[in-house]
CSV table of C-alpha atoms in Angstrom, one decimal:
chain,number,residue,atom,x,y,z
A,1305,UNK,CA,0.0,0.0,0.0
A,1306,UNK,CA,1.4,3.7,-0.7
A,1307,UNK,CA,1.9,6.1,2.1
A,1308,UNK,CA,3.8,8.7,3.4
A,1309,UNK,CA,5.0,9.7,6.8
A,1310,UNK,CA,5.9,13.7,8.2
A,1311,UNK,CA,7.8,12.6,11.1
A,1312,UNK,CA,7.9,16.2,12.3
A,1313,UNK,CA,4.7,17.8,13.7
A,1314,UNK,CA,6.0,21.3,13.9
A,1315,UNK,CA,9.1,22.7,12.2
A,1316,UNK,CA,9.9,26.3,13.8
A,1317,UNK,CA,12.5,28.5,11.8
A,1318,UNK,CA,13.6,32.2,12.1
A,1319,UNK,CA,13.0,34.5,8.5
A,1320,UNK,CA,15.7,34.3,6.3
A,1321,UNK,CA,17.0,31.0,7.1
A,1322,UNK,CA,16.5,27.7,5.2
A,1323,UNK,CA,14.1,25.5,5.9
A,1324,UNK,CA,13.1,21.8,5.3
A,1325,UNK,CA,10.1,20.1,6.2
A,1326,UNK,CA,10.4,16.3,5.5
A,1327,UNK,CA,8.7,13.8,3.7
A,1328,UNK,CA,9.5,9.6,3.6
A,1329,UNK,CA,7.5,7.3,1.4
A,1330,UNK,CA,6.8,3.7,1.4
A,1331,UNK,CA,5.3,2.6,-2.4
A,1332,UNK,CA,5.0,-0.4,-4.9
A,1333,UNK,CA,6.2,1.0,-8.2
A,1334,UNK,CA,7.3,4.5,-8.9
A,1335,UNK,CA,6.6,6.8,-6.7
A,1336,UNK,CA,4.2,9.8,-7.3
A,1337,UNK,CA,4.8,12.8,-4.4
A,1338,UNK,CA,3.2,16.2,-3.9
A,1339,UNK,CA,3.5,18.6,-1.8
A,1340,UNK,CA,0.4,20.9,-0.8
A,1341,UNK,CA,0.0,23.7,1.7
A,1342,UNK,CA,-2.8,24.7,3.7
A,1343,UNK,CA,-3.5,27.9,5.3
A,1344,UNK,CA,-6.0,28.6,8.2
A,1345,UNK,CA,-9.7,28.5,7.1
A,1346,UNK,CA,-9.0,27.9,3.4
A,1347,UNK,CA,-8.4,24.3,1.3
A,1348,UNK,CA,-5.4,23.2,0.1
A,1349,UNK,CA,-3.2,24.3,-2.6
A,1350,UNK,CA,-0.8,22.8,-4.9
A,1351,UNK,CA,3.1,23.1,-4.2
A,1352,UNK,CA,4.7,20.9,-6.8
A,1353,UNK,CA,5.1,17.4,-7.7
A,1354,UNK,CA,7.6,14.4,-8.6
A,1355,UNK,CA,6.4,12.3,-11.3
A,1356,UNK,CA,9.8,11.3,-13.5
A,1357,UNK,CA,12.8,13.3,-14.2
A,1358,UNK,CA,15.4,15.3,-12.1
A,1359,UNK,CA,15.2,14.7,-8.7
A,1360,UNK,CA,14.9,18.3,-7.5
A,1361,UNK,CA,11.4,19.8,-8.4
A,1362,UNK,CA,10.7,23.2,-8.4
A,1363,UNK,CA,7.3,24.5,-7.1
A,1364,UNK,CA,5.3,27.9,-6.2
A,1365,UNK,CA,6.6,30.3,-3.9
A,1366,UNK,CA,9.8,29.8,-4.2
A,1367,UNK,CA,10.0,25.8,-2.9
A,1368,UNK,CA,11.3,22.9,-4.0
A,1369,UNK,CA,12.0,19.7,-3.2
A,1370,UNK,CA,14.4,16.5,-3.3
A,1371,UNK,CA,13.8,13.2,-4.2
A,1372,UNK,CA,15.9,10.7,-2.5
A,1373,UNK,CA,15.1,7.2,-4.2
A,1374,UNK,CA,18.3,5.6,-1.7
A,1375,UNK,CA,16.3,7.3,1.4
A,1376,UNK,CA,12.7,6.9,0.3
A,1377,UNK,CA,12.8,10.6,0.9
A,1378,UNK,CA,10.9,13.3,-0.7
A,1379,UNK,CA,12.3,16.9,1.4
A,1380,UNK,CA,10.4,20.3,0.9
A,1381,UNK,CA,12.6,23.0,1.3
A,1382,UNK,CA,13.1,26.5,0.7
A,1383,UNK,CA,16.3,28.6,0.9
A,1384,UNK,CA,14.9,31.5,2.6
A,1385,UNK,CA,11.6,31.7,4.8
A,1386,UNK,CA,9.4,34.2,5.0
A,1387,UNK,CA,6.6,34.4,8.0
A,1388,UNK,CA,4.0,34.4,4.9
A,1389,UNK,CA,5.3,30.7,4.4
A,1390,UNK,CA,4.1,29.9,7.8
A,1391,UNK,CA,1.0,27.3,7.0
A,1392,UNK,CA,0.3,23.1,7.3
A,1393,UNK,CA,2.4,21.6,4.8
A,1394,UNK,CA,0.9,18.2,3.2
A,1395,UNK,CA,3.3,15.4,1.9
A,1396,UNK,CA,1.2,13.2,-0.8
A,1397,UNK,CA,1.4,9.8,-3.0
A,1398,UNK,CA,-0.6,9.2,-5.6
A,1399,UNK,CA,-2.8,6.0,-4.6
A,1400,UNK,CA,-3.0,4.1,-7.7
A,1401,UNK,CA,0.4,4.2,-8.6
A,1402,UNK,CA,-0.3,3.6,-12.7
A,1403,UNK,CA,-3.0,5.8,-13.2
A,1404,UNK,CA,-2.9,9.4,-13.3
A,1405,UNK,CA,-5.5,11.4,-11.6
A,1406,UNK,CA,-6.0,9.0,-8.7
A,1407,UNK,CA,-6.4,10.2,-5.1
A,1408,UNK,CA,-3.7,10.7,-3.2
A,1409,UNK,CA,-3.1,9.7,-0.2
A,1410,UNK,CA,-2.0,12.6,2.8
A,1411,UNK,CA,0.8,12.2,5.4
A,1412,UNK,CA,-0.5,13.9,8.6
A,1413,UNK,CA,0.8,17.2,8.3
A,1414,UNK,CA,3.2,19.6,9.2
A,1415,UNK,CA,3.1,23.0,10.4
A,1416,UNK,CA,5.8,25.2,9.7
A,1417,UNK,CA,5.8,28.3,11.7
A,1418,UNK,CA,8.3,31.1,10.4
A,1419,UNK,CA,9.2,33.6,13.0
A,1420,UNK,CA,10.1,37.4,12.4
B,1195,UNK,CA,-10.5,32.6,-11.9
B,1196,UNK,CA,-11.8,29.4,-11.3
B,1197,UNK,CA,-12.4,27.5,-8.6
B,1198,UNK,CA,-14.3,24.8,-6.2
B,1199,UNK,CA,-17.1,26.2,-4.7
B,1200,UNK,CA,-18.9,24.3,-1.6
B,1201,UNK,CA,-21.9,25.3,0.2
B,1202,UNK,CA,-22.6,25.5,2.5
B,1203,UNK,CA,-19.1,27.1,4.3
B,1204,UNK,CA,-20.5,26.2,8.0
B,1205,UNK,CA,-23.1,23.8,9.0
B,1206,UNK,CA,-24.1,23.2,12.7
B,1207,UNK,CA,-26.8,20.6,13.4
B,1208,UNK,CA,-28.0,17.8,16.0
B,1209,UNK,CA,-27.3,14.0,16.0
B,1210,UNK,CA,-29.6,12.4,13.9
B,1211,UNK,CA,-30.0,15.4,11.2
B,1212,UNK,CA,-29.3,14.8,8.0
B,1213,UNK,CA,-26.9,16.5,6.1
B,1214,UNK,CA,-26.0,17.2,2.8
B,1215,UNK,CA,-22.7,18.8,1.7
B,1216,UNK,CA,-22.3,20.5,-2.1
B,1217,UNK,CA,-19.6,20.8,-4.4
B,1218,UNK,CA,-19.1,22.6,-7.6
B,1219,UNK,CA,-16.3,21.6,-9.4
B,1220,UNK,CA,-13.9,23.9,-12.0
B,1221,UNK,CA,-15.7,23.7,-15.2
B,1222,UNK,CA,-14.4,21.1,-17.7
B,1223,UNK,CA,-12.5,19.1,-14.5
B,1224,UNK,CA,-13.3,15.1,-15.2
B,1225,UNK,CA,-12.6,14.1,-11.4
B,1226,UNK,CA,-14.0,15.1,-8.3
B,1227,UNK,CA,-12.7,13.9,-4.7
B,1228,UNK,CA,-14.4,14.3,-1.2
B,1229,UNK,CA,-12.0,14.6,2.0
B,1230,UNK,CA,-12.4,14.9,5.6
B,1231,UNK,CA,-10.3,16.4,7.4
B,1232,UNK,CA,-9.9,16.3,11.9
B,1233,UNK,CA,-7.4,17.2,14.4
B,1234,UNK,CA,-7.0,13.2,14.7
B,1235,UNK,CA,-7.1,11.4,11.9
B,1236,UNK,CA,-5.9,14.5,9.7
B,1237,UNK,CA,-6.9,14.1,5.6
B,1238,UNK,CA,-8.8,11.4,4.6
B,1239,UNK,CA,-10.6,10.1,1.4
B,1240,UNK,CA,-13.9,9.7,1.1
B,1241,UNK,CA,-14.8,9.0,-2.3
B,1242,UNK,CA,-13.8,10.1,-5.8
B,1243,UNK,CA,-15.6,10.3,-9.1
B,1244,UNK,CA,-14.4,10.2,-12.4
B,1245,UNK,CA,-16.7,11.1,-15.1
B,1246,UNK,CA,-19.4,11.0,-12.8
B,1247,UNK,CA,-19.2,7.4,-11.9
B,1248,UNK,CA,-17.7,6.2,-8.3
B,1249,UNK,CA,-14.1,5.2,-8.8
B,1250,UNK,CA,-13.1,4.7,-5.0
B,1251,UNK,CA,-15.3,5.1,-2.2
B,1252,UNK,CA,-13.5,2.6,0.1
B,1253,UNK,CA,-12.9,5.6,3.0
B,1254,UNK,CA,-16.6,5.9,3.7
B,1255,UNK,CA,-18.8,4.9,5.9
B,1256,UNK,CA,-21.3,3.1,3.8
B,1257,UNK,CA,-24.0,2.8,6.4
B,1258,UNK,CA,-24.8,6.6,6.9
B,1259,UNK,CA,-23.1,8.6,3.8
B,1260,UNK,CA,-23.4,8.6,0.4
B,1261,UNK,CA,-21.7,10.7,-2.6
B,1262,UNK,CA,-23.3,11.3,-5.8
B,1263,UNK,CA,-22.7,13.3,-9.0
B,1264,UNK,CA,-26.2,14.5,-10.5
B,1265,UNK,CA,-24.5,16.4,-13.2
B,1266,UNK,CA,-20.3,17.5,-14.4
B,1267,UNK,CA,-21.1,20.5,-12.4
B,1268,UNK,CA,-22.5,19.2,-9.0
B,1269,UNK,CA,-21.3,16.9,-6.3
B,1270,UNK,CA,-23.0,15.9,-3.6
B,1271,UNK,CA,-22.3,14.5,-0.2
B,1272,UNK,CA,-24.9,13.3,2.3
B,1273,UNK,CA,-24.9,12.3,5.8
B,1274,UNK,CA,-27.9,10.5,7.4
B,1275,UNK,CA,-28.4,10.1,10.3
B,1276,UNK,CA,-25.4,12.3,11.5
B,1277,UNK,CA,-23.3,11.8,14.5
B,1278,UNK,CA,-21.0,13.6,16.7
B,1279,UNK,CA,-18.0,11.9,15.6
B,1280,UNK,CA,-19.1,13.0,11.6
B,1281,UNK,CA,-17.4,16.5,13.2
B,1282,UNK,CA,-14.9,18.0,11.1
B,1283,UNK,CA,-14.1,19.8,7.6
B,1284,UNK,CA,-14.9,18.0,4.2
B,1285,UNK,CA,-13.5,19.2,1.5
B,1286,UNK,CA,-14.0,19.1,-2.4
B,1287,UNK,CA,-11.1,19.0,-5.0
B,1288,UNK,CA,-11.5,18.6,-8.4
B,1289,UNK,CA,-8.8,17.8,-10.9
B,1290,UNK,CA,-8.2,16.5,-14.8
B,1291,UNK,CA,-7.2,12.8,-15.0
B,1292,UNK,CA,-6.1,11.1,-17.8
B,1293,UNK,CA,-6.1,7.9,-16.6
B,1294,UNK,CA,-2.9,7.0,-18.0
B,1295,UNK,CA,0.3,6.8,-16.2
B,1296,UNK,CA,1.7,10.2,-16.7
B,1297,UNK,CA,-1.1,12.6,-16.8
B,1298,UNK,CA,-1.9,15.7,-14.5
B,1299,UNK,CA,-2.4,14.9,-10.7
B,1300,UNK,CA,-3.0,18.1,-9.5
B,1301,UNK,CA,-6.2,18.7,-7.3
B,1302,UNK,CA,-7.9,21.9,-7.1
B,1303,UNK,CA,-9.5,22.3,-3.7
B,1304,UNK,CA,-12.7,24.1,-2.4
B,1305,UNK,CA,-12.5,25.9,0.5
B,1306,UNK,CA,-14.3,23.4,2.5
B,1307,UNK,CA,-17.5,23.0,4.9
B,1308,UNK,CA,-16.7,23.3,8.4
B,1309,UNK,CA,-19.5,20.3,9.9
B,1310,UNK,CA,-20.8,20.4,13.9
B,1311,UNK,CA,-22.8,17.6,14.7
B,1312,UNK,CA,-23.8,18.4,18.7
């Protein structure tokens, strides 16, 4: 079965520095990651995605992300954060791993609080 | 600029009420997906249409919902009888899928419906 584990509930980082907020996945077949972000009161929104290709994607706002086929690891990160970044981050894998447009499955979340 | 639209935004009603939930996908999307999120179990599937037909509906409770797609531009989600533990936000997303192994993933979400069952 796909999933995805956030092992961190709450990433804390001071504007300006670099951030990661991390992402493992467990699959059958290639992998298919996302990452979404959530602000308060309001659905989530597309980051960027891994579907083939290099291994570091580039998303909105300035993130991107690694893909670590050795570590099963699929990192957001962002060279410098601003307290606008500050939100629930969503780590996903596409459930059906051979069909496009499938639901994906959600790790648990992580917020990522940027302070001033 | 389009977007998901689901009515209503906040619903409050007793145990046993029934509920129904509404989704309008982005025009032209062939896929619509229902999730519920809480504090606990944090984003889960419900169901998900393509086309209008069920695909997957596996993550819900068959005994008291049900999810349907009268037309491409309505999606409906119902809860009867409702129960406290039914508490939490359900969102919409809609999205284009191919089908095939390299098509667009990208889901489109609503701004979701905030549910109190007391």
């Amino acid at each position: 079965a796909q999933s995805v584990a956030q092992p961190e509930d709450q990433v804390n980082v001071a504007e300006g520095n670099p951030l990661t907020v991390k992402c493992t996945y467990s699959v059958s077949g290639n992998p298919y990651l996302f990452w979404y972000v959530q602000y308060p009161n309001r659905g989530l929104q597309f980051l960027l995605k891994y579907i083939t290709g290099d291994n570091l994607v580039k998303g909105s706002y300035g993130f991107e992300a690694e893909f670590n086929k050795s570590q099963t690891s699929f990192h957001l990160k962002k060279p410098s954060a601003l307290v606008s970044d500050s939100a629930l981050y969503f780590c996903a894998v596409r459930k059906g791993p051979n069909q496009a447009g499938t639901a994906l499955i959600f790790g648990k979340g992580t917020t990522l609080s940027v302070s001033s | 600029d389009a977007r998901v639209t689901q009515t209503p935004r906040h619903k409050v009603t007793e145990m046993g009420q029934e509920v129904t939930m509404r989704c309008q996908p982005i025009l032209g999307h062939n896929t619509v997906f229902w999730y519920r999120q809480t504090m606990m179990q944090g984003l889960e599937l419900l169901a998900y249409f393509r086309n209008r037909a069920p695909l997957d509906d596996s993550g819900m409770p068959k005994d008291r919902f049900s999810a349907e797609m009268p037309d491409a531009t309505l999606a409906t989600l119902k809860i009867q009888p409702s129960e406290p533990r039914d508490s939490a936000v359900y969102f919409c997303a809609s999205g284009l899928g191919s089908g095939g192994p390299l098509g667009t993933d990208t889901q489109y979400f609503g701004p979701g419906t905030r549910l109190t069952v007391l």
